[in-house]
Coordinates of C-alpha atoms and ligand atoms in Angstrom, one line a residue:
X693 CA -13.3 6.9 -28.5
X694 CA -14.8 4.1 -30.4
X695 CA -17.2 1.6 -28.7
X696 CA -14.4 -1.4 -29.2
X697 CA -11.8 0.9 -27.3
X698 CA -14.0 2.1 -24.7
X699 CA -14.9 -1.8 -24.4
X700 CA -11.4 -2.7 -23.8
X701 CA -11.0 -0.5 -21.1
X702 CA -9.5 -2.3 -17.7
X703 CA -10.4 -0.5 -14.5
X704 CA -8.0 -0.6 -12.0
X705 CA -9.0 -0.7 -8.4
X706 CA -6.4 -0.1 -5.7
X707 CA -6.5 -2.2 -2.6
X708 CA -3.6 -1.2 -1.0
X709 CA -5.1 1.2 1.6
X710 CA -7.3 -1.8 2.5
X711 CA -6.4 -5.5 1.5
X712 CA -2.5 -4.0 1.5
X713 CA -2.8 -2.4 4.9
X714 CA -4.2 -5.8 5.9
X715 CA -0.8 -7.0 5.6
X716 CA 0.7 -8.2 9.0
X717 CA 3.3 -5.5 10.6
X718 CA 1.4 -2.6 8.5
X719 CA 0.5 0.5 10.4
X720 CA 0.2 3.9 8.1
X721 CA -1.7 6.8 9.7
X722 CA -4.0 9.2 8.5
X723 CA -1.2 11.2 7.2
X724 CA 0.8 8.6 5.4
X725 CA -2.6 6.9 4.4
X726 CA -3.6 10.6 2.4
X727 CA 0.2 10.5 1.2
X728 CA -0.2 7.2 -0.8
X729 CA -4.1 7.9 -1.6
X730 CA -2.8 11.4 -3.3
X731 CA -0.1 9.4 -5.1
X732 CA -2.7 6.7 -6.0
X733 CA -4.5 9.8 -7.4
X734 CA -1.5 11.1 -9.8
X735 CA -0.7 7.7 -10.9
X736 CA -4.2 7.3 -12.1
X737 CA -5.7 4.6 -10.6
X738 CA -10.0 4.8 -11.4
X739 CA -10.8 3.4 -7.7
X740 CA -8.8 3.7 -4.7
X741 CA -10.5 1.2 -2.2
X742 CA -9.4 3.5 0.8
X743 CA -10.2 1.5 4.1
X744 CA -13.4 -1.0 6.3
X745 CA -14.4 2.1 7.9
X746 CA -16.3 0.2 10.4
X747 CA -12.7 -1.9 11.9
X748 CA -11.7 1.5 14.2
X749 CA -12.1 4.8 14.2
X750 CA -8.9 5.8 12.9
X751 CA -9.5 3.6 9.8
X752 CA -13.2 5.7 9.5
X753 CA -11.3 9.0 10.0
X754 CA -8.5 8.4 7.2
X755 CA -11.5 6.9 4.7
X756 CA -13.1 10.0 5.3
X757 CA -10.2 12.3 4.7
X758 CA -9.3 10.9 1.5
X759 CA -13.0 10.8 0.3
X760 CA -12.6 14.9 1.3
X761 CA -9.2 15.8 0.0
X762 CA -8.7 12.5 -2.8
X763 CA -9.9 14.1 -6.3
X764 CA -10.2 12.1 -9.2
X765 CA -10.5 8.7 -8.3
X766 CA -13.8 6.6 -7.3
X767 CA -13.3 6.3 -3.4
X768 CA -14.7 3.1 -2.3
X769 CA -15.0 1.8 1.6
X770 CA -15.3 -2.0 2.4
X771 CA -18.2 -3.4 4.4
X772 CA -19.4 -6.9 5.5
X773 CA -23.5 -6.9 4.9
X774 CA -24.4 -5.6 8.4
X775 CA -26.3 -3.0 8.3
X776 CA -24.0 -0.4 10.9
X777 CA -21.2 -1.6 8.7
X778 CA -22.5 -0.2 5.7
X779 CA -23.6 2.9 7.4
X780 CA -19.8 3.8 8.5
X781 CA -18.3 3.0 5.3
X782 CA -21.5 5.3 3.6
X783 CA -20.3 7.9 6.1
X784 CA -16.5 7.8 5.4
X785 CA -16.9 8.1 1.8
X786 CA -20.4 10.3 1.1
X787 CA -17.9 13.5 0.8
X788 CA -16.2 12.2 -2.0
X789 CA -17.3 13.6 -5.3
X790 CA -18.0 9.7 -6.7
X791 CA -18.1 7.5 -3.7
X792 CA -18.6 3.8 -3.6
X793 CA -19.7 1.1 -0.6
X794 CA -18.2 -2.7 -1.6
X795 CA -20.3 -4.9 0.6
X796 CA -19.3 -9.0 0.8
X797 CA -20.5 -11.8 2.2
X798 CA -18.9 -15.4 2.1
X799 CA -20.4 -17.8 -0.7
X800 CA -18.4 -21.2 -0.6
X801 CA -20.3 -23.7 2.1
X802 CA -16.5 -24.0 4.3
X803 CA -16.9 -19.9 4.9
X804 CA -20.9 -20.2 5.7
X805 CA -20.9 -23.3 7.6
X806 CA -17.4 -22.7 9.7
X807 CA -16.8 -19.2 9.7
X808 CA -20.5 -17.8 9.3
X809 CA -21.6 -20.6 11.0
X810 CA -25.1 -19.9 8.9
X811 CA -26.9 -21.7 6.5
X812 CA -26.6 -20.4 2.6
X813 CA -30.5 -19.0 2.6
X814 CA -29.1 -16.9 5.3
X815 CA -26.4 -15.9 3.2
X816 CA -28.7 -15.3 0.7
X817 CA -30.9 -12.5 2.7
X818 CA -27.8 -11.0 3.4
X819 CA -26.6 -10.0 0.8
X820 CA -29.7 -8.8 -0.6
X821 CA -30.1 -6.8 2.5
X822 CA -26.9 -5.3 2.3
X823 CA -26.8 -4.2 -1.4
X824 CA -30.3 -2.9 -1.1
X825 CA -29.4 -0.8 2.0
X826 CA -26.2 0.3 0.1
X827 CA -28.2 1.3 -2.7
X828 CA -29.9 3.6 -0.4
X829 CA -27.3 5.5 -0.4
X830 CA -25.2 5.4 -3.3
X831 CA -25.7 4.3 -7.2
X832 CA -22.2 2.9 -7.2
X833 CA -22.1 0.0 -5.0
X834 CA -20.0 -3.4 -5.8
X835 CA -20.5 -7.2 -4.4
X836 CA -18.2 -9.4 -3.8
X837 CA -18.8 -13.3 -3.2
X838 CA -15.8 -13.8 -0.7
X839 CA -14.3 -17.3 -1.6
X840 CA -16.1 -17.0 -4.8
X841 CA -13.6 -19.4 -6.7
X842 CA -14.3 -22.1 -4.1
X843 CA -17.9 -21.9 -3.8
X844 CA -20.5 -24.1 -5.8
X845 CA -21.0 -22.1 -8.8
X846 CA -25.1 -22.4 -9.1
X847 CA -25.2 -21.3 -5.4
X848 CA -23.2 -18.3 -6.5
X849 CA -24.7 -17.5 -9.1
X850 CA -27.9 -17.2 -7.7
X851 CA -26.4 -14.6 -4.9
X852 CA -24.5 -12.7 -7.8
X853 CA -28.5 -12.3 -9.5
X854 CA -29.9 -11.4 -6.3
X855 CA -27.2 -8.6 -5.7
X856 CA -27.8 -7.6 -9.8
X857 CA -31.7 -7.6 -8.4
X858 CA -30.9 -5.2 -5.9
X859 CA -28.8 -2.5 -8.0
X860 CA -25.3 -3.7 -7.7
X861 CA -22.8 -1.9 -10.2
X862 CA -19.9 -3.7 -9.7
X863 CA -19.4 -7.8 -9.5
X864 CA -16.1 -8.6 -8.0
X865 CA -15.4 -12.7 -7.8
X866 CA -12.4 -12.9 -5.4
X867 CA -9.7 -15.9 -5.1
X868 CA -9.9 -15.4 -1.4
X869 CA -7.5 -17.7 -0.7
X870 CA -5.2 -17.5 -3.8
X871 CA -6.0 -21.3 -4.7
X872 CA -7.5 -20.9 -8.3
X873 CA -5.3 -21.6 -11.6
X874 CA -5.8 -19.4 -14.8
X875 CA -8.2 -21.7 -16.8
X876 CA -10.1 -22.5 -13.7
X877 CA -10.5 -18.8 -12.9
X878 CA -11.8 -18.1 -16.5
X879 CA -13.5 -21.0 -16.9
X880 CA -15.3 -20.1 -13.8
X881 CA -16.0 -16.6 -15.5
X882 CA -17.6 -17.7 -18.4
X883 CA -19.9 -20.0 -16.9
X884 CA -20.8 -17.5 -14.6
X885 CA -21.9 -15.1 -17.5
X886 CA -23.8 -17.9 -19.0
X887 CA -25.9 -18.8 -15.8
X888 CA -26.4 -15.1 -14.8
X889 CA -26.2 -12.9 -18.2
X890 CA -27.6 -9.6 -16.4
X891 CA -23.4 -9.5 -15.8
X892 CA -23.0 -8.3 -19.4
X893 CA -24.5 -5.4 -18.3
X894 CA -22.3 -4.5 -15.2
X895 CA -19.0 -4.3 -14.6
X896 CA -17.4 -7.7 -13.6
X897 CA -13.9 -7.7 -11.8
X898 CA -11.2 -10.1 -10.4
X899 CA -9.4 -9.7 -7.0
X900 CA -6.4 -12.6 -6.9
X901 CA -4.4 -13.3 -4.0
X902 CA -1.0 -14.9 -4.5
X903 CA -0.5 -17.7 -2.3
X904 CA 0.5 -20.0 -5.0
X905 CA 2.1 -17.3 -7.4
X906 CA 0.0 -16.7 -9.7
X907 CA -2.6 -14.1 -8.7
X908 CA -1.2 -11.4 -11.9
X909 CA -1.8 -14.7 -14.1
X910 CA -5.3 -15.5 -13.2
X911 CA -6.0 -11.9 -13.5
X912 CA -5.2 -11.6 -16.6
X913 CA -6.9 -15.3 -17.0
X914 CA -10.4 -13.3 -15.4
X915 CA -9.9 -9.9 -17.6
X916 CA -9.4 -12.6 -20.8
X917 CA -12.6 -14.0 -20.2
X918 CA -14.3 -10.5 -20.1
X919 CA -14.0 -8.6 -16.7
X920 CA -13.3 -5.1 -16.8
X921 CA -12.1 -4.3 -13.7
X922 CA -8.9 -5.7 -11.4
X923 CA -8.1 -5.9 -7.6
X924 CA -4.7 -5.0 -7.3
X925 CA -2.0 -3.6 -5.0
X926 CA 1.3 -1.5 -5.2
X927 CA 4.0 -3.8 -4.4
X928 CA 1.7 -6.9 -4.3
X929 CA 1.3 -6.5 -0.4
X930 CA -1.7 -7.6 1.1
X931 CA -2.9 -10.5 3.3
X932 CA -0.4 -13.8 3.5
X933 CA 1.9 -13.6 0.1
X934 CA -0.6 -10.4 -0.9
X935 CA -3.4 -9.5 -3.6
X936 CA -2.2 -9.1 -7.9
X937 CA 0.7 -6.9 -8.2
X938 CA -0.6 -3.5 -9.7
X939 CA 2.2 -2.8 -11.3
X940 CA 3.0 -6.4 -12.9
X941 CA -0.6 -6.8 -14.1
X942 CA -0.7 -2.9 -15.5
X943 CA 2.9 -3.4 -17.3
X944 CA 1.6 -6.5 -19.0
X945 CA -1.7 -4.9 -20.3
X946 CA 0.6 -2.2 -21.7
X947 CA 3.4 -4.7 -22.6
X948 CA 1.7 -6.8 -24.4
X949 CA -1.3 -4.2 -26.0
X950 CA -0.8 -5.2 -29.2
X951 CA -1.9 -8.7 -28.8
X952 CA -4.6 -8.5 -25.9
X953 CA -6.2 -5.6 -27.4
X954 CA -7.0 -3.9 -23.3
X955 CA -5.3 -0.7 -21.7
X956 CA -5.8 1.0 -18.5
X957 CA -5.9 4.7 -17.6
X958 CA -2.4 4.7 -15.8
X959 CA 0.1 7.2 -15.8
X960 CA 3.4 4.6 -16.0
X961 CA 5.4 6.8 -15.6
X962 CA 4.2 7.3 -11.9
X963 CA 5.0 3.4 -10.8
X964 CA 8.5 3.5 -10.0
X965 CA 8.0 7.0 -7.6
X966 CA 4.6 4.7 -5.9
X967 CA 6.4 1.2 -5.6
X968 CA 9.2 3.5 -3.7
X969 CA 6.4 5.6 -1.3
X970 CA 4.5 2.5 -0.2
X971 CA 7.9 0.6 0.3
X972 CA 9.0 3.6 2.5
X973 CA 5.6 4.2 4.5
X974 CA 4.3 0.6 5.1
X975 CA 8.2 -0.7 6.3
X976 CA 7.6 -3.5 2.8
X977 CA 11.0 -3.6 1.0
X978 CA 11.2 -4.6 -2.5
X979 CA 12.8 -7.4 -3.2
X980 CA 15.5 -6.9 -6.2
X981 CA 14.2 -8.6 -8.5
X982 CA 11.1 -7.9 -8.5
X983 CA 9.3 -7.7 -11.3
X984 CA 8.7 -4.0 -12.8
X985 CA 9.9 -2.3 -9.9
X986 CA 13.2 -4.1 -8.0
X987 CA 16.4 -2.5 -7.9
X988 CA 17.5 -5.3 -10.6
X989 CA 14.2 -5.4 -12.8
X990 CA 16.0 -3.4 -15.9
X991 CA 19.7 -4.0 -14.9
X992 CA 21.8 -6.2 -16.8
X993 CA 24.8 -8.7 -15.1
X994 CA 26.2 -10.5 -17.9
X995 CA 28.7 -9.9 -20.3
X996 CA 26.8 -10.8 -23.3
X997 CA 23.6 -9.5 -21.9
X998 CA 25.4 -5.7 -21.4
X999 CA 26.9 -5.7 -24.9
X1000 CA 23.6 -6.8 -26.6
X1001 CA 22.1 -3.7 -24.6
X1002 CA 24.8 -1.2 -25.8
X1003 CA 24.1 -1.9 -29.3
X1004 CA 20.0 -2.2 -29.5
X1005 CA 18.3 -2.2 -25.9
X1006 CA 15.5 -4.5 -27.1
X1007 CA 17.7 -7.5 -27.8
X1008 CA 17.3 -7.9 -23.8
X1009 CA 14.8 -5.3 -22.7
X1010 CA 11.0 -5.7 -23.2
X1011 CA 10.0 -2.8 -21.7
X1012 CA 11.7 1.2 -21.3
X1013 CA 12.9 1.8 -17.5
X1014 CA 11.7 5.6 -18.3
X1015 CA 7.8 3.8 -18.8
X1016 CA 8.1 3.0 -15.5
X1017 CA 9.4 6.1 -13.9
X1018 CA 12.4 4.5 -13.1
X1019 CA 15.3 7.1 -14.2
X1020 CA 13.8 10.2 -12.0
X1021 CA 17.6 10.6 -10.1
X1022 CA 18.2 13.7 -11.6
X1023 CA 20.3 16.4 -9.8
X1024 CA 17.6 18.8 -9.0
X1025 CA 19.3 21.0 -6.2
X1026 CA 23.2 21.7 -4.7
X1027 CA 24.5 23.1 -1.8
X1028 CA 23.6 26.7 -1.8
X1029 CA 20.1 26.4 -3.1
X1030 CA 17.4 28.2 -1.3
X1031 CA 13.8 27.7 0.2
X1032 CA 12.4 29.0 -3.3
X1033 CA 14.3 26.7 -4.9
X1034 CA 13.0 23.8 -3.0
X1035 CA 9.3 24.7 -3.1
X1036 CA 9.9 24.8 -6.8
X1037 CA 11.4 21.3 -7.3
X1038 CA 9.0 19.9 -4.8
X1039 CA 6.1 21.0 -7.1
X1040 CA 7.0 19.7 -10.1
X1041 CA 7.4 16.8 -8.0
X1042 CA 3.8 17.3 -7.0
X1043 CA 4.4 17.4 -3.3
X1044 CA 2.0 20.8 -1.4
X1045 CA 4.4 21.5 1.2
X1046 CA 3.9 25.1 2.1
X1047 CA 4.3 26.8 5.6
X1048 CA 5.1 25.1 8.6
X1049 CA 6.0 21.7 6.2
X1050 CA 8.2 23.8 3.7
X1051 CA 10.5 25.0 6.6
X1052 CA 10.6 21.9 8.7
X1053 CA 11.2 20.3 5.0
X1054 CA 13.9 23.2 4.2
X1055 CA 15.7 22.9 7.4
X1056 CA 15.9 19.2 6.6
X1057 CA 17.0 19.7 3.2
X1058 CA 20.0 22.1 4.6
X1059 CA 21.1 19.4 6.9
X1060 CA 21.3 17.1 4.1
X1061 CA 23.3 19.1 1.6
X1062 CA 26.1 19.9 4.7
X1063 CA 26.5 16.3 4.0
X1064 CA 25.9 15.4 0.7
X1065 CA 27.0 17.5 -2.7
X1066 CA 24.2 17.1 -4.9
X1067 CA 20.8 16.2 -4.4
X1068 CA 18.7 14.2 -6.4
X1069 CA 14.7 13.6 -7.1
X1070 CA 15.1 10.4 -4.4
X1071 CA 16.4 12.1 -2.0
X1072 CA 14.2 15.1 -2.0
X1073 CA 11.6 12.3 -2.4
X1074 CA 12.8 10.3 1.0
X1075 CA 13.3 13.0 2.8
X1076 CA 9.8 14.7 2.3
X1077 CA 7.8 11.2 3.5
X1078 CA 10.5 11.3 6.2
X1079 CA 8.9 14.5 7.5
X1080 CA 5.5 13.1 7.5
X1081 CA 6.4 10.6 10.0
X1082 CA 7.9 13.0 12.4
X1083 CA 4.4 13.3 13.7
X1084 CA 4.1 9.5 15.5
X1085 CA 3.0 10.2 18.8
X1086 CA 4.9 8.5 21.2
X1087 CA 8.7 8.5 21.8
X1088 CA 11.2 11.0 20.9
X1089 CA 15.0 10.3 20.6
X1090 CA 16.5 13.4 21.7
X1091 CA 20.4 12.3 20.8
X1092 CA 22.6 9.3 21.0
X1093 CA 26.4 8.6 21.8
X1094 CA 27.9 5.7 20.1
X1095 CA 31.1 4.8 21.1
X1096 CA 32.5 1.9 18.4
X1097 CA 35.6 0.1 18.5
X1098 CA 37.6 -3.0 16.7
X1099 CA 39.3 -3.8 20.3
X1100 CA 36.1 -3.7 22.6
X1101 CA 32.2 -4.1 22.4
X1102 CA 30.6 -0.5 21.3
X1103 CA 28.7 1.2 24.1
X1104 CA 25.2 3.3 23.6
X1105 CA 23.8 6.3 25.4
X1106 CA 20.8 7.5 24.3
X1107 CA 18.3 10.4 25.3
X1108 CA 15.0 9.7 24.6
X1109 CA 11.9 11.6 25.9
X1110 CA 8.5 9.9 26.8
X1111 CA 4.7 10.9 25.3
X1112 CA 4.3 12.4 28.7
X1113 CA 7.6 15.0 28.2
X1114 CA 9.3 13.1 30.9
X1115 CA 13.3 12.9 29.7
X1116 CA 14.9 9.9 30.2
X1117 CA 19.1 8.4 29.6
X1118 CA 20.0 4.7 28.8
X1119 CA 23.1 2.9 28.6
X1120 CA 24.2 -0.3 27.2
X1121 CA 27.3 -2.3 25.8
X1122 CA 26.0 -4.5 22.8
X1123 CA 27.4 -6.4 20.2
X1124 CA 27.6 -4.2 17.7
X1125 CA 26.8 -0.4 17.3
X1126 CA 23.2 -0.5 16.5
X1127 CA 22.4 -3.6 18.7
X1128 CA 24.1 -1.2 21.5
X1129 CA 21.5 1.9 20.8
X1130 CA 18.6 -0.3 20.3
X1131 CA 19.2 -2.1 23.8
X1132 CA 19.8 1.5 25.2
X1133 CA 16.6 3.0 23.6
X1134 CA 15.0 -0.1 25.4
X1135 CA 16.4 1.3 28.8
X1136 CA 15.6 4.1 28.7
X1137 CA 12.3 4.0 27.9
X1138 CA 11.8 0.8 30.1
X1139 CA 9.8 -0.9 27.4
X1140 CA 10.7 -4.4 26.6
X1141 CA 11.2 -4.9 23.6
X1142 CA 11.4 -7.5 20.9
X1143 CA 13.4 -6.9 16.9
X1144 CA 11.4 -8.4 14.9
X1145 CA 12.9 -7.4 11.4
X1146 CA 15.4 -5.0 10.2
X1147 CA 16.2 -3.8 6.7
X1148 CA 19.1 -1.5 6.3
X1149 CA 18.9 0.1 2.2
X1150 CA 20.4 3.0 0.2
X1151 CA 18.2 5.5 -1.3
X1152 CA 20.6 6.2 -3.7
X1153 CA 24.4 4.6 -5.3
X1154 CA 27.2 6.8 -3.7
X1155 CA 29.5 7.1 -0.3
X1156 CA 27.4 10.1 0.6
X1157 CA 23.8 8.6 0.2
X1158 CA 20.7 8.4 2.5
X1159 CA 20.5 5.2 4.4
X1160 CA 16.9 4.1 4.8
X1161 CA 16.3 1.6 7.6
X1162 CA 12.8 -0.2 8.2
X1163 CA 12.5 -2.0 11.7
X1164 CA 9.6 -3.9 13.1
X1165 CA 9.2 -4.6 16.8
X1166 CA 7.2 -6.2 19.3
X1167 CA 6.3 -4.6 22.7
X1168 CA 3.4 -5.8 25.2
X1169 CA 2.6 -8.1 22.3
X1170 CA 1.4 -6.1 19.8
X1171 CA 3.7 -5.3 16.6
X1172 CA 5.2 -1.7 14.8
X1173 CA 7.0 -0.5 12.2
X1174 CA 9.1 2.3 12.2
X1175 CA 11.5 3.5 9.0
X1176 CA 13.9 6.8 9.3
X1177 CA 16.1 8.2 6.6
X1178 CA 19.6 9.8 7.3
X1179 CA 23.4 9.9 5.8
X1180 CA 24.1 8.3 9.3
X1181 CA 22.9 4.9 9.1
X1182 CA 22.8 4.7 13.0
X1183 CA 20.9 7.5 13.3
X1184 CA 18.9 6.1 11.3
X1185 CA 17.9 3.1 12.5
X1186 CA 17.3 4.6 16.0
X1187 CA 15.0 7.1 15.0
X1188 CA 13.2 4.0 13.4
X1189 CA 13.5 1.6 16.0
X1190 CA 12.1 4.6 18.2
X1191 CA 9.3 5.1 16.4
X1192 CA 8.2 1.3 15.4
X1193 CA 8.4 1.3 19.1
X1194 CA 5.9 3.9 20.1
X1195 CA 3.6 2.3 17.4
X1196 CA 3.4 -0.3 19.4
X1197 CA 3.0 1.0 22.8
X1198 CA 0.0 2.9 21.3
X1199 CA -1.6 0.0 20.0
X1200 CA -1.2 -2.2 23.5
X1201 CA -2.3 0.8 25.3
X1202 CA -5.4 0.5 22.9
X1203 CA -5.9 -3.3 22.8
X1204 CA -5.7 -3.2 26.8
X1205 CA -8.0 -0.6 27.0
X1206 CA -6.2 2.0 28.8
X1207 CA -6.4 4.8 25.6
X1208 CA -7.9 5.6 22.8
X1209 CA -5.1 4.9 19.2
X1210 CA -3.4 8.3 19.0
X1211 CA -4.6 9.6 15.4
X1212 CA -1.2 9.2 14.2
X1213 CA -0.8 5.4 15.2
X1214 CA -3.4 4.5 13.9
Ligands
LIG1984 O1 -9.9 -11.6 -0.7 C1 -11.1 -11.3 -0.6 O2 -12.0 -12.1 -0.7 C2 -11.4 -9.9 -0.2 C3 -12.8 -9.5 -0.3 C4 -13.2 -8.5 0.8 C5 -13.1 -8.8 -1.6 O3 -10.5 -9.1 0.1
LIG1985 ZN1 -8.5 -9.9 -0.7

């Protein structure tokens, strides 16, 4: 590779493990935290920004088994400059073959006088503290000036030099608060490169939020004006309206190659199958028209649009769906296929379910083709992060009745047993069939519970398809999610309103002090 090409290499660093998960209503355990980190992995993101080790323990334990199982990526963990905070995110991620620590530290004067409630000397010894302990530890450690676009940029600067001083690799100048425009962002950039020019010699990346919309353009804005890396996450979750959109911003540098000259080292063809795993494990739907990755990004409602298609795609198509991974519903198995047949097709798909997880996943896979004819790549997909989750502890629904009627309100009975084995019945007459099992589930497990959101999709076209249902609740005050996947869209949607449930019993029981988080719910 020549020195230009290697020079117009973007790094891409995922957030979603970490800014994403921020993301109110978000609670993936360890498991479905490895799930997404091993997809980040084949989709060929260079950093995977796993977790803030220091926040729980369950956060430290799933940083710490993706640094140990994760191989490929850089895996990085987030801590503020305090010195014990450094030290658990070093200890989360020392297993990884390249691990890195990303220490911040608020630069603009409304985060050090209000929140910090410091003076910007303070600031200053901070950070030099911080990136100098860090260093201790690792040669790959990046700095971040939280609320970097809104600080005063000579005050920055000289924090940026002082973390260069002390062996920072990385320089990451966040849009905290997603106020910045493009030309303010790069403009910001290049001044920055001319008051502190050791940043030629370092990487120097952009983290965007999108409160006002436009966190992929001042991204791009920031890798214009010479930075190397981006801050990005699948699906654009992350805190308030969520951090650059990883697979808007990595479609456009691909897109658009020929004129802007950059390229990352992702796999495209991996986006669609990641957009559809984070969706299904963090309770996020996609909306449908979504750029890149919505049910409606490459399909085509007019007339006129339709026939230019049919006779030369690019009249109204700038990209390929296949780039994107987006035609992968291939029949892959039928009714009588066997347990060898699975484990084969769940390879290729690059899923390691062996043993216990192949039979539980086989059994499953049985129970779908009694009811469906043919099934596809998404459905094997679905049903496979479906198993994960049968591990929440918490809840179990044991079986449901659901009487339904046109001429009288539907009635519910449920079975449901309790984290303590204890087997319980409710019974209630709602206004409609699912409203009637979620009110039972509620009585029979005594918890009072509050819907908070409920999303009811197909996981593929067809009368025979999995329904996919997302609910969030809230119980004793604290929030879950819970999603389920079954040809029975009741079913369904109790098995997720039972677990998005137990999600947030375990977290009251924790913010009350009464238990440690259950590994699972965490
Ligand atoms: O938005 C932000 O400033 C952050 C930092 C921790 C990088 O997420
Ligand atoms: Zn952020």
């Amino acid at each position: 590779m020549s020195e230009k090409q290697a020079s117009q290499r973007v790094r891409v660093f995922d957030t979603t493990l970490r800014d994403g998960e921020q993301s109110p209503g978000i609670s993936l355990n360890k498991q479905e935290k490895l799930e997404i980190a091993h997809q980040l992995a084949r989709l060929g993101v260079d950093i995977i920004e796993a977790g803030f080790p220091i926040t729980s323990p369950g956060d430290f334990e799933s940083v710490q088994a993706i640094a140990r199982e994760v191989h490929g990526p850089v895996i990085c963990g987030l801590a503020r400059t305090a010195k014990q905070d450094i030290d658990a995110a070093w200890e989360a991620v020392r297993d990884s073959e390249r691990p890195r620590i990303h220490t911040f530290i608020a630069t603009s004067d409304i985060h050090i006088e209000r929140k910090l409630q410091t003076t910007r000397e303070d600031v200053k010894g901070q950070a030099r503290a911080a990136v100098a302990h860090a260093r201790e530890y690792t040669e790959d450690v990046e700095f971040s000036p939280e609320d970097g676009s809104r600080s005063d940029i000579d005050y920055m600067a000289e924090v940026i030099q002082i973390a260069l001083d002390e062996g920072a690799t990385t320089i990451n100048v966040p849009d905290t608060v997603g106020y910045t425009m493009p030309h303010e962002y790069a403009e910001m950039f290049a001044q920055l490169y001319r008051l502190v020019p050791g940043l030629r010699d370092v990487t120097v990346s952009v983290h965007c939020h999108d409160d006002l919309g436009l966190a992929v353009a001042n991204s791009l804005a920031g890798i214009e004006a010479g930075c190397r890396q981006v801050e990005c996450a699948i699906n654009g979750i992350g805190e308030r309206a969520g951090n650059a959109s990883l697979e808007e911003i990595v479609m456009l540098l691909h897109t658009r190659q020929p004129t802007l000259g950059l390229w990352t080292g992702i796999e495209t063809t991996e986006i669609a199958r990641t957009s559809r795993l984070v969706s299904r494990l963090t309770g996020y739907p996609v909306q449908p028209n979504k750029a890149i990755v919505g049910r409606n990004a490459f399909a085509h409602e007019a007339g006129i649009h339709q026939d230019g298609v049919l006779k030369e795609r690019t009249t109204y198509e700038i990209m390929d769906a296949t780039t994107v991974g987006l035609e992968s519903n291939a029949i892959v198995l039928g009714k009588h296929s066997g347990r060898h047949a699975l484990h084969e097709a769940l390879e290729e798909m690059g899923f390691r379910v062996d043993g216990q997880a192949l039979n539980a996943a086989f059994k499953r896979f049985k129970e779908l083709a009694d009811r469906k004819k043919q099934i596809t790549a998404m459905d094997l997909e679905a049903l496979v992060t479906d198993e994960l989750r049968e591990e929440i502890v918490g809840y179990t629904l044991e079986w449901f009745d659901v009487e339904a009627s046109s001429r009288r309100p539907p009635h519910a009975k449920v079975s449901v047993s309790s984290p303590e084995g204890a087997t319980k019945e409710g019974n209630y007459t709602g206004d409609g069939p699912i409203d009637a099992v979620f009110h039972a589930i509620d009585a029979a497990t005594g918890v009072e519970t509050k819907l908070r959101d409920f999303q009811i999709g197909a996981v593929t076209e067809g009368q025979d398809a999995l329904g996919e249902v997302s609910v969030v609740v809230e119980a004793h005050g604290q929030s879950g999610s819970g999603q389920a996947i079954s040809t029975d869209i009741i079913e369904a949607a109790a098995r997720a309103y039972v677990r998005a449930l137990s999600v947030a019993v375990a977290r009251s029981q924790v913010a009350d002090g009464v238990v440690g988080l259950p590994a699972t719910a965490q």
